[in-house]
mmCIF file of C-alpha atoms in Angstrom:
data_model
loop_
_atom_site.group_PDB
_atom_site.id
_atom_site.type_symbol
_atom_site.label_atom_id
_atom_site.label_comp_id
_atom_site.label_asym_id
_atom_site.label_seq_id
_atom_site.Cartn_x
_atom_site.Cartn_y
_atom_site.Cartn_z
ATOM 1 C CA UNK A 1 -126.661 1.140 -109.627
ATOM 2 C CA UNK A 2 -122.845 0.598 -108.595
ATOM 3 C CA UNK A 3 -122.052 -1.966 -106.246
ATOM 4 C CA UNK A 4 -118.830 -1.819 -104.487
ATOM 5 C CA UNK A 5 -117.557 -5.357 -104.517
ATOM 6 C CA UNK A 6 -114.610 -4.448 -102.001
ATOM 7 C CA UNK A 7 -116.878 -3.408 -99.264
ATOM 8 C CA UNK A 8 -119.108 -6.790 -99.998
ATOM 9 C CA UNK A 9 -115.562 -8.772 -99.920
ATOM 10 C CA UNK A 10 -114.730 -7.509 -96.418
ATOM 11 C CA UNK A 11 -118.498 -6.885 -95.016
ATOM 12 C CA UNK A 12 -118.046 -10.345 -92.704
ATOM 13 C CA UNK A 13 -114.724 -8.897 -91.403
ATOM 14 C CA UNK A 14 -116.060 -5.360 -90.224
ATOM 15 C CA UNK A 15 -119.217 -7.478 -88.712
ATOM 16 C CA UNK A 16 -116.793 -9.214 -86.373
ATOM 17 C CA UNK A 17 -114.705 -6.316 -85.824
ATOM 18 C CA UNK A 18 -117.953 -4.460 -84.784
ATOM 19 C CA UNK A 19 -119.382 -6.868 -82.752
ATOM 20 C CA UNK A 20 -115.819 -7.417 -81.212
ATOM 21 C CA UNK A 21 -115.659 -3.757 -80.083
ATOM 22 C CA UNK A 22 -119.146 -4.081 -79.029
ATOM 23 C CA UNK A 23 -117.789 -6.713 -76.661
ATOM 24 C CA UNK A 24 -115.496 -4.988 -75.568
ATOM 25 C CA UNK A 25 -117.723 -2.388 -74.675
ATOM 26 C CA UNK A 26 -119.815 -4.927 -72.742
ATOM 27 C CA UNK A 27 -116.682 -6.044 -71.233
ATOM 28 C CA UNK A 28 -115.817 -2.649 -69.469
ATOM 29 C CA UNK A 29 -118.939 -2.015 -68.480
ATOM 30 C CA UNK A 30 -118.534 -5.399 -66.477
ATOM 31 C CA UNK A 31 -115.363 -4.935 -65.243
ATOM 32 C CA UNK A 32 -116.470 -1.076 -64.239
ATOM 33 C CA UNK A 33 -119.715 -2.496 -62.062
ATOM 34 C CA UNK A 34 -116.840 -4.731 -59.817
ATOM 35 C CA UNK A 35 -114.760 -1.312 -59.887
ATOM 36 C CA UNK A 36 -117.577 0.142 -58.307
ATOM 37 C CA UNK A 37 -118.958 -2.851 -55.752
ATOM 38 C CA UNK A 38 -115.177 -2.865 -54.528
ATOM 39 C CA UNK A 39 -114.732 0.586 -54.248
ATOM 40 C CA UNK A 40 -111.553 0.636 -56.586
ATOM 41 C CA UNK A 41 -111.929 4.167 -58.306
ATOM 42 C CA UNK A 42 -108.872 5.618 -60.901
ATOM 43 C CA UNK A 43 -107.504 9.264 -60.621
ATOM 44 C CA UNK A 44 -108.637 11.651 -63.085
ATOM 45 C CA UNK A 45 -106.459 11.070 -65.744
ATOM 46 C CA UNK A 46 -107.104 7.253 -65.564
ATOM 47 C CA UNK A 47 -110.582 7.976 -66.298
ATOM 48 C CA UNK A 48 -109.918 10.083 -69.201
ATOM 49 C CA UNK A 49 -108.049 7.793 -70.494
ATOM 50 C CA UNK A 50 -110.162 4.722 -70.144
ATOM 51 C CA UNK A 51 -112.947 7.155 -71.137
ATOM 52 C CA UNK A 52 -111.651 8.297 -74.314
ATOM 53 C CA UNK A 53 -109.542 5.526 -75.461
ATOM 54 C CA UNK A 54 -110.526 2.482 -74.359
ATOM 55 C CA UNK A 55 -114.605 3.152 -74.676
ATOM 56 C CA UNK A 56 -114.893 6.140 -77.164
ATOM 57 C CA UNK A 57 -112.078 5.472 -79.655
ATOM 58 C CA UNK A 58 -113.408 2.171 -80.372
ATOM 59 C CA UNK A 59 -116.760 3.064 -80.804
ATOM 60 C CA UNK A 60 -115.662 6.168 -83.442
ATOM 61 C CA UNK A 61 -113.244 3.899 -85.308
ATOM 62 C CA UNK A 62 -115.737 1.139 -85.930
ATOM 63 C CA UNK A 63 -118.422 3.851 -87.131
ATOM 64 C CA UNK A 64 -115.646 4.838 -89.534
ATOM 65 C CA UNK A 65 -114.976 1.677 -91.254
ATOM 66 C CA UNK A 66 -118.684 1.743 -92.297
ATOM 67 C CA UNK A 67 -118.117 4.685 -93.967
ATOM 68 C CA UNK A 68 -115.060 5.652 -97.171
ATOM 69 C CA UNK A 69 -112.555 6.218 -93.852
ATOM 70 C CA UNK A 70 -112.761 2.322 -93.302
ATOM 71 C CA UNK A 71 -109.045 2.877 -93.511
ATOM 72 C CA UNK A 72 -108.826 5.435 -90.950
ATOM 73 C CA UNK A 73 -111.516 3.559 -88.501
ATOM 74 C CA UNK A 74 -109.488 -0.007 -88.758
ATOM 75 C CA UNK A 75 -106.914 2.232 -87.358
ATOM 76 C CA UNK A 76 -108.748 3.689 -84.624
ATOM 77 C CA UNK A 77 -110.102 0.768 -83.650
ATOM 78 C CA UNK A 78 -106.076 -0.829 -83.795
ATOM 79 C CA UNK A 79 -104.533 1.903 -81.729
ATOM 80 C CA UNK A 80 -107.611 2.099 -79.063
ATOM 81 C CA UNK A 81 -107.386 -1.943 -78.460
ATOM 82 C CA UNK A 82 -103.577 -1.237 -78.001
ATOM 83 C CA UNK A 83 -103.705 1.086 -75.648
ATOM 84 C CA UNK A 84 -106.540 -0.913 -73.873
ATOM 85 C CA UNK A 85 -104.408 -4.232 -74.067
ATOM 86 C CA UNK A 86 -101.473 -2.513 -72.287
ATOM 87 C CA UNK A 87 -103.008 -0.670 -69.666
ATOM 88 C CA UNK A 88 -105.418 -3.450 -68.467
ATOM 89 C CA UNK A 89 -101.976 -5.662 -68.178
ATOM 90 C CA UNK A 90 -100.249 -3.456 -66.288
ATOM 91 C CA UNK A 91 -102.853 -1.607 -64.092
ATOM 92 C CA UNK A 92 -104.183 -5.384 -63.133
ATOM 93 C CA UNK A 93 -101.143 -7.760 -63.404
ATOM 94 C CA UNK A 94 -98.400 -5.819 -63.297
ATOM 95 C CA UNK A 95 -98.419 -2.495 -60.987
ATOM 96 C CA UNK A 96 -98.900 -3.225 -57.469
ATOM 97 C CA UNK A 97 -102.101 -1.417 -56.558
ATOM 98 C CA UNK A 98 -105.910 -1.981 -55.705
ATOM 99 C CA UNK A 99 -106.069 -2.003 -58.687
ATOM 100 C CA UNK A 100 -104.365 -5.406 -59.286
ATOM 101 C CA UNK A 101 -106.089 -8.903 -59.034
ATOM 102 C CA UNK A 102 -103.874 -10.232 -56.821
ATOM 103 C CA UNK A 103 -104.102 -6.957 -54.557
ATOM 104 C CA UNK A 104 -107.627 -6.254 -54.209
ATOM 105 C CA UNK A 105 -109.418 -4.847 -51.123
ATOM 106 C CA UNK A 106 -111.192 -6.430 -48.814
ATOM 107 C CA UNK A 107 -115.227 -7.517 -50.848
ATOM 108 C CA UNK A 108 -116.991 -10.601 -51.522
ATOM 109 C CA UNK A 109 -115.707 -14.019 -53.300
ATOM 110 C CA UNK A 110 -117.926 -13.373 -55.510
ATOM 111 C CA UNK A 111 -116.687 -9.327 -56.565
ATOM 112 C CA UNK A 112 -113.364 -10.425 -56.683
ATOM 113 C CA UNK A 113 -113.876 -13.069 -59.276
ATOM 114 C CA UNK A 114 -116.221 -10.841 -61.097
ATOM 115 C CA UNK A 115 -113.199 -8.153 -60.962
ATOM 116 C CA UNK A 116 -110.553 -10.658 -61.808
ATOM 117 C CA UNK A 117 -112.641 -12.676 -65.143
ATOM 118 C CA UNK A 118 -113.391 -9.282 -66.539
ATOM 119 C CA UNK A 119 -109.845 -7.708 -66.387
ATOM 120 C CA UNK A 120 -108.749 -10.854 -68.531
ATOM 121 C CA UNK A 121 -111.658 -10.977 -70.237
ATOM 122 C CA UNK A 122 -111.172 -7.379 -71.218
ATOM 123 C CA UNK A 123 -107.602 -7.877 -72.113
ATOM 124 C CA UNK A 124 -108.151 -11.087 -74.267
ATOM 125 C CA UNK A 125 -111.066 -9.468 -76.250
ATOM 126 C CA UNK A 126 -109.082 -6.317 -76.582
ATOM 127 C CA UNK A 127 -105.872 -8.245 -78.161
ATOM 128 C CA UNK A 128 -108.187 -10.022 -80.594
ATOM 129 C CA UNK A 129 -109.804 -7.068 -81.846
ATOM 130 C CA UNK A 130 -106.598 -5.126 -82.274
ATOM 131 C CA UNK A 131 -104.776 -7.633 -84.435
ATOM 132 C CA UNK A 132 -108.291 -8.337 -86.337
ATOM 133 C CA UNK A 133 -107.947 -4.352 -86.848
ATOM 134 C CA UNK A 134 -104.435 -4.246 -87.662
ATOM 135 C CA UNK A 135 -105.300 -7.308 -90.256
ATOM 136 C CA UNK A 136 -107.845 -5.110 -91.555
ATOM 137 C CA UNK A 137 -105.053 -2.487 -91.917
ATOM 138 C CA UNK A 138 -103.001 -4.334 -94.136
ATOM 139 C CA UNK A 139 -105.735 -5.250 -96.551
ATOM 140 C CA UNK A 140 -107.513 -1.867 -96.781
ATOM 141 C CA UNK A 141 -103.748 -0.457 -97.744
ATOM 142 C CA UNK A 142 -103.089 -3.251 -100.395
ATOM 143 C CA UNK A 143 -106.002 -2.541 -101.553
ATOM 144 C CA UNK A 144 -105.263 1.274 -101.633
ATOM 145 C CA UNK A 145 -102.221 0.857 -103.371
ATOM 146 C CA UNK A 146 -103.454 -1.464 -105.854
ATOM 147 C CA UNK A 147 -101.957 -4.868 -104.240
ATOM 148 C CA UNK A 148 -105.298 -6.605 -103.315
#
């Protein structure tokens, strides 16, 4: 039986890049029921793009680094967080919309803060996970070109 000592060596580091995704997931989710209760919806595009690359992507890239396209999946997962990082920031700090925490419509104490801690929370989680990916990056290629 072969045992592939390079997947053992990095097994704890695609756990916490999993279960990082995974709260990101949770994260959006969160952040999408105070969309909802506030009545704060995105245009089309918006949606696709939250859609595919801030919920899908992730979930695709980290079923790829369980697989020989770890590579591949770290950066999926790298790219996805990226993109997630920048447009939380500027869709709820930055761009002056109802969109933004500091610009929100008219709700509950309560919904606001709920819409507010999840947009950081979202942005915070999705920073970590992308330089945990990128790390990831740099060791699967190392390791691909013989460095590790």
């Amino acid at each position: 039986m072969f045992v592939n000592f390079y997947m053992l060596r990095y097994r704890l580091l695609f756990v916490i890049l999993t279960a990082l995704v995974f709260i990101h997931l949770i994260g959006n989710l969160w952040h999408g029921d105070a969309h909802i209760t506030l009545d704060i919806y995105l245009p089309g595009i918006k949606t696709a793009f939250v859609i595919i690359v801030i919920i899908i992507s992730p979930i695709v890239g980290v079923v790829l680094i369980w697989t020989r396209h770890s590579l591949l999946g770290s950066w999926t997962v790298g790219l996805s967080m990226v993109g997630s990082v920048i447009f939380s920031v500027y869709h709820h700090f930055i761009l002056i919309s109802p969109d933004n925490i500091e610009h929100l419509p008219l709700g509950s104490a309560d919904a606001h803060a709920q819409f507010a801690n999840s947009a950081e929370f979202i942005a915070l989680v999705a920073l970590s996970t992308a330089l945990l990916a990128f790390y990831l990056v740099g060791k699967l290629q190392s390791k691909n070109s013989g460095v590790a």
